[in-house]
Coordinates of C-alpha atoms in Angstrom, one line a residue:
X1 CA -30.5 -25.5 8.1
X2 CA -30.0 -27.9 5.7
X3 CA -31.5 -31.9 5.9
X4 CA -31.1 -34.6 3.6
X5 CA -33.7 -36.9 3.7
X6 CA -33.9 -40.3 2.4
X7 CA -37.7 -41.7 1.3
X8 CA -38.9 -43.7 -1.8
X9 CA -35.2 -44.5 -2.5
X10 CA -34.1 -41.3 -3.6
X11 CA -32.3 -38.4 -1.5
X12 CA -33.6 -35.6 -1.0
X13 CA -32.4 -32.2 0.1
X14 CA -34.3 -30.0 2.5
X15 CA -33.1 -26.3 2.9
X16 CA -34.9 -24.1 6.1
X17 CA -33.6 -20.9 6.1
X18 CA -34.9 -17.6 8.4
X19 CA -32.6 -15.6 6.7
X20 CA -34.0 -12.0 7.3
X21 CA -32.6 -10.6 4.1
X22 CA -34.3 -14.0 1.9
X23 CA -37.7 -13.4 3.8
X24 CA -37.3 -17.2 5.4
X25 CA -38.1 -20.2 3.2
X26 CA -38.6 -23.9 2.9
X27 CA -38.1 -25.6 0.1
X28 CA -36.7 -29.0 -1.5
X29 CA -33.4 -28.4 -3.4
X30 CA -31.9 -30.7 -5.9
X31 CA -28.0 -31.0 -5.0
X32 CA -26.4 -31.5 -1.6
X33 CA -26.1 -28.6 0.4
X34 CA -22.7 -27.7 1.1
X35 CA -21.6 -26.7 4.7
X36 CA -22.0 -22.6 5.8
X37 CA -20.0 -21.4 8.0
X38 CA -17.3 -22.6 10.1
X39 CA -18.9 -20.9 12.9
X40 CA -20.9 -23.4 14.9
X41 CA -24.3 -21.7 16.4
X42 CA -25.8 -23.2 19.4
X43 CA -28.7 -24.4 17.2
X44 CA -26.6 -25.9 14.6
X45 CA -25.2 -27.9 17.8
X46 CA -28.1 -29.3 19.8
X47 CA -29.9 -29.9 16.0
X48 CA -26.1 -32.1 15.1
X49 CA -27.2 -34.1 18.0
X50 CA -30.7 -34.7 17.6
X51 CA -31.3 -35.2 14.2
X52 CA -28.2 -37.1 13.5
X53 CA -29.7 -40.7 12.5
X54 CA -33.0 -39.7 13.1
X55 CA -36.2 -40.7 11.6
X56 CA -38.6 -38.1 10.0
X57 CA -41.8 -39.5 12.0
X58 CA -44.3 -36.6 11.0
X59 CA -44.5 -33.4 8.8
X60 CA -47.5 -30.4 9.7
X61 CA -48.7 -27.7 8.6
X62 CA -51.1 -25.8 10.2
X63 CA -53.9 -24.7 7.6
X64 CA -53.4 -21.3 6.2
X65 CA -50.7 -20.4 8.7
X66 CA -46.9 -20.1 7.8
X67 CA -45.4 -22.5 10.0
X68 CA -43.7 -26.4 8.6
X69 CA -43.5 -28.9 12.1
X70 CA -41.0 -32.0 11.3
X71 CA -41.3 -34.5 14.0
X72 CA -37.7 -36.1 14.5
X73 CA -37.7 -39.6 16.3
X74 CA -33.8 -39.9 16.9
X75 CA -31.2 -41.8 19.8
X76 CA -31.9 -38.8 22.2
X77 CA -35.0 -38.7 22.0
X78 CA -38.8 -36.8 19.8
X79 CA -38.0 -33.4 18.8
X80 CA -40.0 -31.1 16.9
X81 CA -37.9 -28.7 14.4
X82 CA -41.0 -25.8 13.6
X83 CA -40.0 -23.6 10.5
X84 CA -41.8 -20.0 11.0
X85 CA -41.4 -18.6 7.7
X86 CA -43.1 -14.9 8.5
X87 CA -40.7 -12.8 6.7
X88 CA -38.0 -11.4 8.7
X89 CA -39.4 -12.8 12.0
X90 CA -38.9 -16.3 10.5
X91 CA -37.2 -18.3 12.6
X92 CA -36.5 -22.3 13.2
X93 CA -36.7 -24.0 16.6
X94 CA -36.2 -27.1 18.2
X95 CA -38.9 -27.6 20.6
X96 CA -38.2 -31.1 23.2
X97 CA -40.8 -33.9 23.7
X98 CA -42.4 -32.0 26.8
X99 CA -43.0 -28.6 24.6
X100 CA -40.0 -26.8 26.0
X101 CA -37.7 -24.6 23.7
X102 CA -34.2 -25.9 22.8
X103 CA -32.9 -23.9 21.1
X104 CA -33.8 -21.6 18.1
X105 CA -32.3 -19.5 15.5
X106 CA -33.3 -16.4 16.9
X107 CA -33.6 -15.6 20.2
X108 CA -36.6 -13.4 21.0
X109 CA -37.1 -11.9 25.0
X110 CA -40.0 -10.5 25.9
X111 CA -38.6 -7.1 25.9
X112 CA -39.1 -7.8 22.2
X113 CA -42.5 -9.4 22.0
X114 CA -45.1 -9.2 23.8
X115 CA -46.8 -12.0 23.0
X116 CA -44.3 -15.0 23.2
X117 CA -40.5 -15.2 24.3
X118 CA -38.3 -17.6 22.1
X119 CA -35.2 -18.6 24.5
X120 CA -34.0 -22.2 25.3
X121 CA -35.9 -23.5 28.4
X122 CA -39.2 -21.4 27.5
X123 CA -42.3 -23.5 26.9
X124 CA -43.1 -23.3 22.8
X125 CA -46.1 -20.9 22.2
X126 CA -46.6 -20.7 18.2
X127 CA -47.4 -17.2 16.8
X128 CA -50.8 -15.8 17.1
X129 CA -53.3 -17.0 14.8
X130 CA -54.1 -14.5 11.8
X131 CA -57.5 -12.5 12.6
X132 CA -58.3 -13.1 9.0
X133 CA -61.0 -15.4 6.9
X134 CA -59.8 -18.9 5.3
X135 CA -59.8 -18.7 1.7
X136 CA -60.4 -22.1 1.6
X137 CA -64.0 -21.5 3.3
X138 CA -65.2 -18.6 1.3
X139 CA -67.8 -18.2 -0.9
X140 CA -67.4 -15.5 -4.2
X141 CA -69.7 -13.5 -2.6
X142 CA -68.2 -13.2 0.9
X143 CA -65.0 -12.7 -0.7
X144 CA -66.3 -9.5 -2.6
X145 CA -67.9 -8.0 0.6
X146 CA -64.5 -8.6 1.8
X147 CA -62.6 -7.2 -0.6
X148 CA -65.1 -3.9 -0.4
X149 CA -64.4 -3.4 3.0
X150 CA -60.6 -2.5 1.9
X151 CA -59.6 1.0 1.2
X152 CA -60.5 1.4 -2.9
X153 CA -57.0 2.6 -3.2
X154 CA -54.9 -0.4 -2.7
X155 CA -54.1 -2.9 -5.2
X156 CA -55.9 -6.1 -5.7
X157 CA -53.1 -7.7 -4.2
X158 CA -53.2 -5.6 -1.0
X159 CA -57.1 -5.9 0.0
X160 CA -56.4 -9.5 -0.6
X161 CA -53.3 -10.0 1.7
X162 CA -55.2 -7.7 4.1
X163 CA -57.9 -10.1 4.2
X164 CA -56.7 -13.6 3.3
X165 CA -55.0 -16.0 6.0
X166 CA -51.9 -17.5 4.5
X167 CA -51.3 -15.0 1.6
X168 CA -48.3 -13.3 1.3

C-alpha cells in the first residue's frame, strides 16, 4: 500500500507492505510510488474509497510491539489502517469506526489461527502481546540474569530476541 501524505508543506511518500518474501515493512520513501498491479484486490478497493481525500488524524504505535495504527478521518467516515509488520504474518487492515474488520491483505480463518480470525466483518483483535520484558524498563543487571537464563549456545543476538519485546 502506498500513501502520500502531505504535512509541513512537503509530500511525503508512505510505503506499507506485508510482502511475505520482504518480511513486511513501513517506511517513508523519497519518490512517488508508481501503481502495482493492474489487478485490483478487495483491499486496494474499500482503502481507494476511504482514504481518498482523507485526513491523517492520528498515528500509534504500541510500545515495543510491531504494529503502526494511522487513523483516517475521510467523506465516509474514521478508519483505522493497522500495519502488522511480524514477518511473514504481516499484514494491513482496515478496521471501521465500531472496531469491525474491513478488509485486510490477508485473510486469516480460524482454521489458521487460533487465536484471532482476520476476515471482513470480524471484530479487530490485535495479536497477542509478547510474553517478554521491555527493554525500555530494564536494569543492566536484570538484563544479565536474563540473558543467563538462555541456552549458552546461542548467539548474543538470539538470547536477546528471545528475551526482548520488540527486537527482531
Amino acid at each position: 500500500v502506498g500513501l502520500e501524505v502531505y504535512a509541513h508543506h512537503q509530500r511525503q511518500y508512505l510505503l506499507i507492505s506485508a510482502q511475505p518474501k520482504e518480511g513486511g515493512r513501513v517506511h517513508l520513501v523519497p519518490d512517488k510510488l508508481r501503481r502495482g498491479p493492474d489487478s485490483l484486490t478487495p483491499l486496494f478497493l474499500r482503502l481507494r474509497k476511504s482514504a481518498r481525500s482523507a485526513r491523517l488524524a492520528d498515528v500509534q504505535q504500541p510500545t515495543a510491539e510491531r504494529i503502526l495504527r494511522l487513523t483516517l478521518a475521510g467523506p465516509e467516515g474514521t478508519t483505522v489502517l493497522a500495519a502488522e509488520v511480524m514477518g511473514r504474518r504481516s499484514n494491513i487492515i482496515l478496521i471501521g469506526e465500531d472496531g469491525t474488520i474491513l478488509q485486510c491483505a490477508k485473510h486469516i480463518p480460524a482454521s489458521q489461527n487460533r487465536y484471532r480470525v482476520l476476515l471482513p466483518g470480524y471484530l479487530y483483535v490485535p495479536p497477542p502481546a509478547q510474553k517478554k520484558a521491555d527493554p525500555a524498563a530494564l536494569s543492566p543487571d536484570t538484563l544479565a540474569q536474563l540473558l543467563g537464563e538462555q541456552d549458552a549456545e546461542l548467539l548474543l543476538w538470539q538470547r536477546l530476541v528471545a528475551v526482548l519485546r520488540g527486537i527482531s
